[in-house]
Amino acid sequence: MLALTFEVGSDRVAVDVRRVREVVPRVRLNPLSGGPSWVAGMFVYRGRVIPVIDLHRFIGAGECPPHLSSRIILLPFPSAGPDALIGLLATRVADVRELNESTLATAPTGSTFGPAVADSSGILHILDPDRFLAQHGLTSAILSEGVP
């Protein structure tokens, strides 16, 4: 599996590149009044309003650092509609690497982000976006706040 890697707090995380629609620079976000603290805000992307989750805030690691490597990873958000997207704000979003499929099949459940596997740099958590959003109630929390 080819995976995009990034960091959230002290965790290294990877997501299958087939699940990533696009990676965009960190942009100025419009705040979501009354929304959960981990929703960093919203921005307009190609005519659509995209809610953005700050993964650092979500796990209690403070706000995502304003590094040049901080990016918004755009993923499909089917619960909000067939063409809807959601953004995940993370740091050190830059590396794409090949992960061994057989290792993934036997990986133990790790952190909030999913199963953990060993790679040359230590522990890497494999994020399944659908499971992550559903398991933590993020889909209903975002939709109940009126985010399109």
Short mmCIF file of N, CA and C in Angstrom, two decimals:
data_model
loop_
_atom_site.label_atom_id
_atom_site.label_comp_id
_atom_site.label_asym_id
_atom_site.label_seq_id
_atom_site.Cartn_x
_atom_site.Cartn_y
_atom_site.Cartn_z
N MET A 1 0.85 -1.17 0.00
CA MET A 1 0.00 0.00 0.00
C MET A 1 0.89 1.24 0.00
N LEU A 2 0.57 2.16 -0.85
CA LEU A 2 1.27 3.44 -0.89
C LEU A 2 0.55 4.37 0.08
N ALA A 3 1.29 4.98 1.02
CA ALA A 3 0.66 5.76 2.07
C ALA A 3 1.30 7.14 2.23
N LEU A 4 0.46 8.11 2.52
CA LEU A 4 0.90 9.46 2.86
C LEU A 4 1.13 9.47 4.37
N THR A 5 2.30 9.94 4.80
CA THR A 5 2.59 9.98 6.24
C THR A 5 2.57 11.42 6.74
N PHE A 6 2.22 11.54 8.02
CA PHE A 6 2.18 12.85 8.66
C PHE A 6 2.30 12.65 10.17
N GLU A 7 2.36 13.76 10.90
CA GLU A 7 2.48 13.68 12.35
C GLU A 7 1.34 14.42 13.03
N VAL A 8 0.94 13.85 14.16
CA VAL A 8 -0.07 14.46 15.02
C VAL A 8 0.46 14.32 16.44
N GLY A 9 0.87 15.42 17.04
CA GLY A 9 1.51 15.33 18.35
C GLY A 9 2.76 14.49 18.21
N SER A 10 2.90 13.49 19.06
CA SER A 10 4.07 12.60 18.98
C SER A 10 3.82 11.36 18.12
N ASP A 11 2.60 11.23 17.58
CA ASP A 11 2.25 10.07 16.75
C ASP A 11 2.61 10.30 15.29
N ARG A 12 3.14 9.25 14.66
CA ARG A 12 3.33 9.24 13.22
C ARG A 12 2.17 8.45 12.64
N VAL A 13 1.52 9.00 11.62
CA VAL A 13 0.29 8.42 11.07
C VAL A 13 0.43 8.30 9.56
N ALA A 14 -0.24 7.31 8.99
CA ALA A 14 -0.25 7.12 7.54
C ALA A 14 -1.68 6.86 7.09
N VAL A 15 -1.98 7.32 5.88
CA VAL A 15 -3.29 7.06 5.27
C VAL A 15 -3.04 6.61 3.84
N ASP A 16 -3.80 5.63 3.40
CA ASP A 16 -3.70 5.11 2.04
C ASP A 16 -3.91 6.25 1.04
N VAL A 17 -2.99 6.43 0.11
CA VAL A 17 -3.09 7.54 -0.84
C VAL A 17 -4.35 7.43 -1.71
N ARG A 18 -4.90 6.24 -1.86
CA ARG A 18 -6.13 6.09 -2.64
C ARG A 18 -7.31 6.75 -1.96
N ARG A 19 -7.19 7.04 -0.66
CA ARG A 19 -8.25 7.70 0.10
C ARG A 19 -8.11 9.22 0.11
N VAL A 20 -6.95 9.71 -0.31
CA VAL A 20 -6.67 11.15 -0.26
C VAL A 20 -7.10 11.80 -1.58
N ARG A 21 -7.96 12.81 -1.48
CA ARG A 21 -8.38 13.53 -2.68
C ARG A 21 -7.30 14.53 -3.09
N GLU A 22 -6.77 15.24 -2.09
CA GLU A 22 -5.75 16.25 -2.37
C GLU A 22 -5.13 16.69 -1.05
N VAL A 23 -3.91 17.22 -1.12
CA VAL A 23 -3.26 17.84 0.04
C VAL A 23 -3.07 19.31 -0.33
N VAL A 24 -3.57 20.19 0.53
CA VAL A 24 -3.50 21.63 0.24
C VAL A 24 -2.73 22.32 1.36
N PRO A 25 -2.13 23.46 1.06
CA PRO A 25 -1.43 24.21 2.11
C PRO A 25 -2.41 24.63 3.21
N ARG A 26 -1.85 24.87 4.36
CA ARG A 26 -2.67 25.38 5.46
C ARG A 26 -3.14 26.78 5.05
N VAL A 27 -4.42 26.98 5.07
CA VAL A 27 -5.00 28.26 4.68
C VAL A 27 -5.70 28.88 5.88
N ARG A 28 -6.06 30.14 5.74
CA ARG A 28 -6.81 30.81 6.79
C ARG A 28 -8.20 30.17 6.85
N LEU A 29 -8.60 29.76 8.04
CA LEU A 29 -9.88 29.09 8.22
C LEU A 29 -10.89 30.02 8.88
N ASN A 30 -12.13 29.93 8.45
CA ASN A 30 -13.21 30.66 9.09
C ASN A 30 -13.67 29.86 10.29
N PRO A 31 -13.74 30.50 11.46
CA PRO A 31 -14.14 29.75 12.66
C PRO A 31 -15.58 29.25 12.56
N LEU A 32 -15.84 28.17 13.27
CA LEU A 32 -17.18 27.60 13.35
C LEU A 32 -17.71 27.96 14.73
N SER A 33 -18.59 28.93 14.82
CA SER A 33 -19.07 29.38 16.12
C SER A 33 -19.90 28.29 16.79
N GLY A 34 -19.56 28.03 18.03
CA GLY A 34 -20.30 27.04 18.80
C GLY A 34 -19.96 25.60 18.47
N GLY A 35 -19.02 25.38 17.57
CA GLY A 35 -18.65 24.01 17.20
C GLY A 35 -17.67 23.40 18.18
N PRO A 36 -17.41 22.12 18.03
CA PRO A 36 -16.42 21.46 18.90
C PRO A 36 -15.05 22.12 18.74
N SER A 37 -14.26 22.13 19.80
CA SER A 37 -12.96 22.80 19.77
C SER A 37 -12.00 22.18 18.75
N TRP A 38 -12.19 20.91 18.43
CA TRP A 38 -11.28 20.25 17.50
C TRP A 38 -11.61 20.55 16.04
N VAL A 39 -12.74 21.22 15.78
CA VAL A 39 -13.01 21.69 14.42
C VAL A 39 -12.29 23.02 14.27
N ALA A 40 -11.22 23.02 13.49
CA ALA A 40 -10.37 24.21 13.34
C ALA A 40 -11.11 25.32 12.61
N GLY A 41 -12.06 24.96 11.77
CA GLY A 41 -12.82 25.94 11.02
C GLY A 41 -13.22 25.37 9.67
N MET A 42 -13.53 26.29 8.76
CA MET A 42 -13.97 25.90 7.42
C MET A 42 -13.28 26.79 6.40
N PHE A 43 -13.19 26.30 5.18
CA PHE A 43 -12.69 27.12 4.09
C PHE A 43 -13.39 26.71 2.80
N VAL A 44 -13.32 27.58 1.81
CA VAL A 44 -13.95 27.29 0.53
C VAL A 44 -12.89 26.69 -0.39
N TYR A 45 -13.23 25.53 -0.93
CA TYR A 45 -12.34 24.82 -1.84
C TYR A 45 -13.13 24.48 -3.10
N ARG A 46 -12.74 25.09 -4.21
CA ARG A 46 -13.43 24.86 -5.48
C ARG A 46 -14.95 25.00 -5.37
N GLY A 47 -15.37 26.05 -4.68
CA GLY A 47 -16.78 26.36 -4.56
C GLY A 47 -17.54 25.60 -3.48
N ARG A 48 -16.84 24.76 -2.70
CA ARG A 48 -17.49 23.99 -1.64
C ARG A 48 -16.93 24.39 -0.28
N VAL A 49 -17.78 24.37 0.73
CA VAL A 49 -17.33 24.64 2.09
C VAL A 49 -16.81 23.34 2.69
N ILE A 50 -15.57 23.37 3.17
CA ILE A 50 -14.92 22.18 3.71
C ILE A 50 -14.66 22.37 5.21
N PRO A 51 -15.23 21.51 6.07
CA PRO A 51 -14.88 21.56 7.50
C PRO A 51 -13.49 20.94 7.69
N VAL A 52 -12.74 21.48 8.64
CA VAL A 52 -11.37 20.99 8.89
C VAL A 52 -11.24 20.60 10.36
N ILE A 53 -10.79 19.37 10.59
CA ILE A 53 -10.53 18.87 11.94
C ILE A 53 -9.05 19.07 12.25
N ASP A 54 -8.76 19.74 13.36
CA ASP A 54 -7.37 19.85 13.83
C ASP A 54 -7.08 18.59 14.63
N LEU A 55 -6.33 17.67 14.04
CA LEU A 55 -6.07 16.39 14.70
C LEU A 55 -5.27 16.56 15.99
N HIS A 56 -4.45 17.60 16.07
CA HIS A 56 -3.70 17.86 17.30
C HIS A 56 -4.67 18.19 18.45
N ARG A 57 -5.61 19.08 18.19
CA ARG A 57 -6.60 19.42 19.22
C ARG A 57 -7.45 18.21 19.57
N PHE A 58 -7.77 17.42 18.57
CA PHE A 58 -8.63 16.26 18.78
C PHE A 58 -8.02 15.30 19.80
N ILE A 59 -6.70 15.09 19.74
CA ILE A 59 -6.07 14.16 20.69
C ILE A 59 -5.55 14.85 21.94
N GLY A 60 -5.79 16.16 22.06
CA GLY A 60 -5.36 16.88 23.26
C GLY A 60 -3.91 17.30 23.22
N ALA A 61 -3.34 17.46 22.04
CA ALA A 61 -1.93 17.84 21.90
C ALA A 61 -1.78 19.32 21.56
N GLY A 62 -2.77 20.13 21.92
CA GLY A 62 -2.71 21.55 21.61
C GLY A 62 -3.11 21.81 20.17
N GLU A 63 -2.79 23.00 19.70
CA GLU A 63 -3.14 23.37 18.33
C GLU A 63 -2.05 22.89 17.36
N CYS A 64 -2.46 22.56 16.15
CA CYS A 64 -1.50 22.14 15.12
C CYS A 64 -0.48 23.27 14.92
N PRO A 65 0.82 22.97 15.03
CA PRO A 65 1.83 24.02 14.88
C PRO A 65 1.77 24.67 13.50
N PRO A 66 2.06 25.96 13.43
CA PRO A 66 2.01 26.67 12.14
C PRO A 66 3.28 26.48 11.32
N HIS A 67 3.73 25.25 11.16
CA HIS A 67 4.92 24.95 10.38
C HIS A 67 4.62 25.02 8.89
N LEU A 68 5.65 25.20 8.09
CA LEU A 68 5.47 25.15 6.64
C LEU A 68 5.00 23.77 6.20
N SER A 69 5.33 22.76 6.99
CA SER A 69 4.92 21.39 6.65
C SER A 69 3.50 21.06 7.09
N SER A 70 2.83 21.97 7.78
CA SER A 70 1.44 21.73 8.17
C SER A 70 0.56 21.86 6.94
N ARG A 71 -0.29 20.88 6.75
CA ARG A 71 -1.14 20.83 5.56
C ARG A 71 -2.54 20.37 5.94
N ILE A 72 -3.46 20.57 5.01
CA ILE A 72 -4.82 20.06 5.15
C ILE A 72 -4.96 18.90 4.16
N ILE A 73 -5.24 17.73 4.69
CA ILE A 73 -5.42 16.54 3.87
C ILE A 73 -6.92 16.41 3.59
N LEU A 74 -7.28 16.49 2.32
CA LEU A 74 -8.69 16.41 1.93
C LEU A 74 -9.08 14.96 1.63
N LEU A 75 -10.12 14.52 2.30
CA LEU A 75 -10.62 13.15 2.15
C LEU A 75 -12.10 13.18 1.79
N PRO A 76 -12.58 12.17 1.09
CA PRO A 76 -14.02 12.08 0.84
C PRO A 76 -14.79 12.00 2.17
N PHE A 77 -15.95 12.62 2.22
CA PHE A 77 -16.79 12.66 3.42
C PHE A 77 -18.20 12.24 3.02
N PRO A 78 -18.38 10.94 2.67
CA PRO A 78 -19.63 10.48 2.07
C PRO A 78 -20.87 10.69 2.93
N SER A 79 -20.73 10.77 4.26
CA SER A 79 -21.90 10.98 5.12
C SER A 79 -22.57 12.32 4.86
N ALA A 80 -21.80 13.27 4.32
CA ALA A 80 -22.35 14.61 4.06
C ALA A 80 -22.78 14.79 2.61
N GLY A 81 -22.59 13.76 1.80
CA GLY A 81 -22.99 13.85 0.40
C GLY A 81 -21.97 13.17 -0.49
N PRO A 82 -22.36 12.82 -1.70
CA PRO A 82 -21.48 12.04 -2.57
C PRO A 82 -20.18 12.75 -2.97
N ASP A 83 -20.19 14.07 -3.05
CA ASP A 83 -18.98 14.79 -3.44
C ASP A 83 -18.38 15.59 -2.29
N ALA A 84 -18.88 15.38 -1.07
CA ALA A 84 -18.41 16.15 0.08
C ALA A 84 -16.99 15.74 0.47
N LEU A 85 -16.28 16.71 1.01
CA LEU A 85 -14.92 16.49 1.49
C LEU A 85 -14.79 16.96 2.93
N ILE A 86 -13.81 16.41 3.63
CA ILE A 86 -13.46 16.87 4.96
C ILE A 86 -11.94 17.04 4.99
N GLY A 87 -11.48 18.02 5.74
CA GLY A 87 -10.05 18.27 5.85
C GLY A 87 -9.51 17.83 7.19
N LEU A 88 -8.33 17.22 7.17
CA LEU A 88 -7.62 16.87 8.40
C LEU A 88 -6.36 17.72 8.45
N LEU A 89 -6.21 18.51 9.50
CA LEU A 89 -5.06 19.38 9.66
C LEU A 89 -4.00 18.64 10.46
N ALA A 90 -2.80 18.52 9.88
CA ALA A 90 -1.70 17.81 10.52
C ALA A 90 -0.39 18.48 10.13
N THR A 91 0.69 18.03 10.74
CA THR A 91 2.00 18.60 10.45
C THR A 91 2.92 17.55 9.84
N ARG A 92 4.00 18.02 9.27
CA ARG A 92 4.98 17.18 8.59
C ARG A 92 4.32 16.25 7.57
N VAL A 93 3.43 16.84 6.80
CA VAL A 93 2.73 16.12 5.74
C VAL A 93 3.59 16.27 4.49
N ALA A 94 4.36 15.25 4.18
CA ALA A 94 5.24 15.39 3.03
C ALA A 94 5.71 14.08 2.44
N ASP A 95 5.65 13.02 3.20
CA ASP A 95 6.28 11.78 2.78
C ASP A 95 5.26 10.78 2.27
N VAL A 96 5.56 10.16 1.15
CA VAL A 96 4.76 9.06 0.63
C VAL A 96 5.67 7.84 0.61
N ARG A 97 5.19 6.75 1.19
CA ARG A 97 6.02 5.55 1.26
C ARG A 97 5.20 4.29 1.05
N GLU A 98 5.89 3.25 0.66
CA GLU A 98 5.27 1.95 0.45
C GLU A 98 5.23 1.20 1.78
N LEU A 99 4.06 0.65 2.12
CA LEU A 99 3.92 -0.15 3.33
C LEU A 99 3.57 -1.58 2.93
N ASN A 100 4.12 -2.53 3.64
CA ASN A 100 3.92 -3.93 3.36
C ASN A 100 2.51 -4.36 3.76
N GLU A 101 1.71 -4.79 2.78
CA GLU A 101 0.32 -5.19 3.02
C GLU A 101 0.19 -6.32 4.04
N SER A 102 1.13 -7.28 4.04
CA SER A 102 1.03 -8.40 4.97
C SER A 102 1.25 -7.95 6.41
N THR A 103 2.08 -6.95 6.61
CA THR A 103 2.29 -6.40 7.96
C THR A 103 1.03 -5.73 8.45
N LEU A 104 0.32 -5.05 7.56
CA LEU A 104 -0.89 -4.33 7.94
C LEU A 104 -1.99 -5.28 8.40
N ALA A 105 -2.06 -6.44 7.78
CA ALA A 105 -3.12 -7.40 8.09
C ALA A 105 -3.02 -7.93 9.52
N THR A 106 -1.82 -7.95 10.08
CA THR A 106 -1.62 -8.51 11.42
C THR A 106 -1.31 -7.44 12.46
N ALA A 107 -1.47 -6.18 12.10
CA ALA A 107 -1.12 -5.08 13.01
C ALA A 107 -2.09 -5.00 14.18
N PRO A 108 -1.54 -4.86 15.40
CA PRO A 108 -2.42 -4.69 16.56
C PRO A 108 -3.03 -3.29 16.57
N THR A 109 -4.18 -3.17 17.21
CA THR A 109 -4.80 -1.85 17.33
C THR A 109 -3.88 -0.97 18.15
N GLY A 110 -3.67 0.23 17.67
CA GLY A 110 -2.74 1.13 18.33
C GLY A 110 -3.47 2.26 19.04
N SER A 111 -3.23 3.46 18.58
CA SER A 111 -3.77 4.66 19.21
C SER A 111 -5.14 4.99 18.66
N THR A 112 -5.54 6.21 18.90
CA THR A 112 -6.78 6.77 18.37
C THR A 112 -6.84 6.62 16.86
N PHE A 113 -5.68 6.61 16.22
CA PHE A 113 -5.62 6.63 14.77
C PHE A 113 -5.69 5.27 14.11
N GLY A 114 -5.54 4.19 14.85
CA GLY A 114 -5.66 2.88 14.23
C GLY A 114 -4.51 1.96 14.53
N PRO A 115 -4.42 0.86 13.78
CA PRO A 115 -3.40 -0.14 14.03
C PRO A 115 -1.99 0.43 13.94
N ALA A 116 -1.08 -0.17 14.68
CA ALA A 116 0.31 0.27 14.70
C ALA A 116 1.19 -0.75 14.00
N VAL A 117 2.10 -0.27 13.17
CA VAL A 117 3.09 -1.13 12.51
C VAL A 117 4.47 -0.51 12.74
N ALA A 118 5.48 -1.35 12.64
CA ALA A 118 6.86 -0.87 12.77
C ALA A 118 7.39 -0.54 11.39
N ASP A 119 8.13 0.55 11.30
CA ASP A 119 8.85 0.87 10.07
C ASP A 119 10.26 1.31 10.46
N SER A 120 11.04 1.76 9.51
CA SER A 120 12.43 2.09 9.79
C SER A 120 12.60 3.26 10.75
N SER A 121 11.55 4.04 10.97
CA SER A 121 11.64 5.19 11.86
C SER A 121 10.90 4.99 13.18
N GLY A 122 10.33 3.82 13.42
CA GLY A 122 9.62 3.57 14.66
C GLY A 122 8.21 3.06 14.43
N ILE A 123 7.26 3.60 15.18
CA ILE A 123 5.87 3.15 15.11
C ILE A 123 5.08 4.08 14.21
N LEU A 124 4.28 3.46 13.35
CA LEU A 124 3.45 4.19 12.41
C LEU A 124 2.01 3.69 12.56
N HIS A 125 1.07 4.61 12.80
CA HIS A 125 -0.34 4.25 12.95
C HIS A 125 -1.04 4.39 11.60
N ILE A 126 -1.83 3.39 11.24
CA ILE A 126 -2.51 3.38 9.95
C ILE A 126 -3.95 3.86 10.13
N LEU A 127 -4.24 5.00 9.52
CA LEU A 127 -5.55 5.62 9.65
C LEU A 127 -6.50 5.13 8.57
N ASP A 128 -7.65 4.60 9.01
CA ASP A 128 -8.76 4.30 8.10
C ASP A 128 -9.75 5.44 8.33
N PRO A 129 -9.85 6.39 7.40
CA PRO A 129 -10.67 7.58 7.63
C PRO A 129 -12.12 7.29 7.99
N ASP A 130 -12.75 6.33 7.32
CA ASP A 130 -14.15 6.02 7.62
C ASP A 130 -14.31 5.51 9.04
N ARG A 131 -13.45 4.60 9.43
CA ARG A 131 -13.51 4.04 10.78
C ARG A 131 -13.21 5.11 11.83
N PHE A 132 -12.21 5.94 11.55
CA PHE A 132 -11.83 7.01 12.48
C PHE A 132 -12.99 7.97 12.70
N LEU A 133 -13.62 8.42 11.62
CA LEU A 133 -14.72 9.37 11.74
C LEU A 133 -15.91 8.75 12.47
N ALA A 134 -16.25 7.51 12.12
CA ALA A 134 -17.40 6.83 12.73
C ALA A 134 -17.13 6.45 14.18
N GLN A 135 -15.96 5.90 14.45
CA GLN A 135 -15.62 5.41 15.79
C GLN A 135 -15.65 6.53 16.83
N HIS A 136 -15.27 7.71 16.42
CA HIS A 136 -15.19 8.82 17.37
C HIS A 136 -16.39 9.76 17.26
N GLY A 137 -17.41 9.35 16.51
CA GLY A 137 -18.62 10.15 16.39
C GLY A 137 -18.41 11.48 15.69
N LEU A 138 -17.34 11.57 14.90
CA LEU A 138 -17.03 12.84 14.26
C LEU A 138 -18.02 13.18 13.16
N THR A 139 -18.51 12.19 12.48
CA THR A 139 -19.45 12.44 11.39
C THR A 139 -20.69 13.14 11.93
N SER A 140 -21.31 12.56 12.95
CA SER A 140 -22.53 13.16 13.48
C SER A 140 -22.24 14.49 14.17
N ALA A 141 -21.08 14.61 14.84
CA ALA A 141 -20.75 15.86 15.53
C ALA A 141 -20.59 17.00 14.53
N ILE A 142 -19.94 16.75 13.41
CA ILE A 142 -19.74 17.78 12.42
C ILE A 142 -21.05 18.12 11.72
N LEU A 143 -21.80 17.10 11.34
CA LEU A 143 -23.06 17.34 10.64
C LEU A 143 -24.09 18.04 11.54
N SER A 144 -24.08 17.74 12.83
CA SER A 144 -25.04 18.36 13.74
C SER A 144 -24.74 19.83 13.96
N GLU A 145 -23.51 20.24 13.66
CA GLU A 145 -23.15 21.65 13.79
C GLU A 145 -23.54 22.45 12.57
N GLY A 146 -24.14 21.79 11.59
CA GLY A 146 -24.60 22.49 10.40
C GLY A 146 -23.52 22.73 9.37
N VAL A 147 -22.44 21.97 9.46
CA VAL A 147 -21.39 22.11 8.47
C VAL A 147 -21.82 21.37 7.22
N PRO A 148 -21.81 22.03 6.07
CA PRO A 148 -22.27 21.38 4.84
C PRO A 148 -21.31 20.28 4.42
#
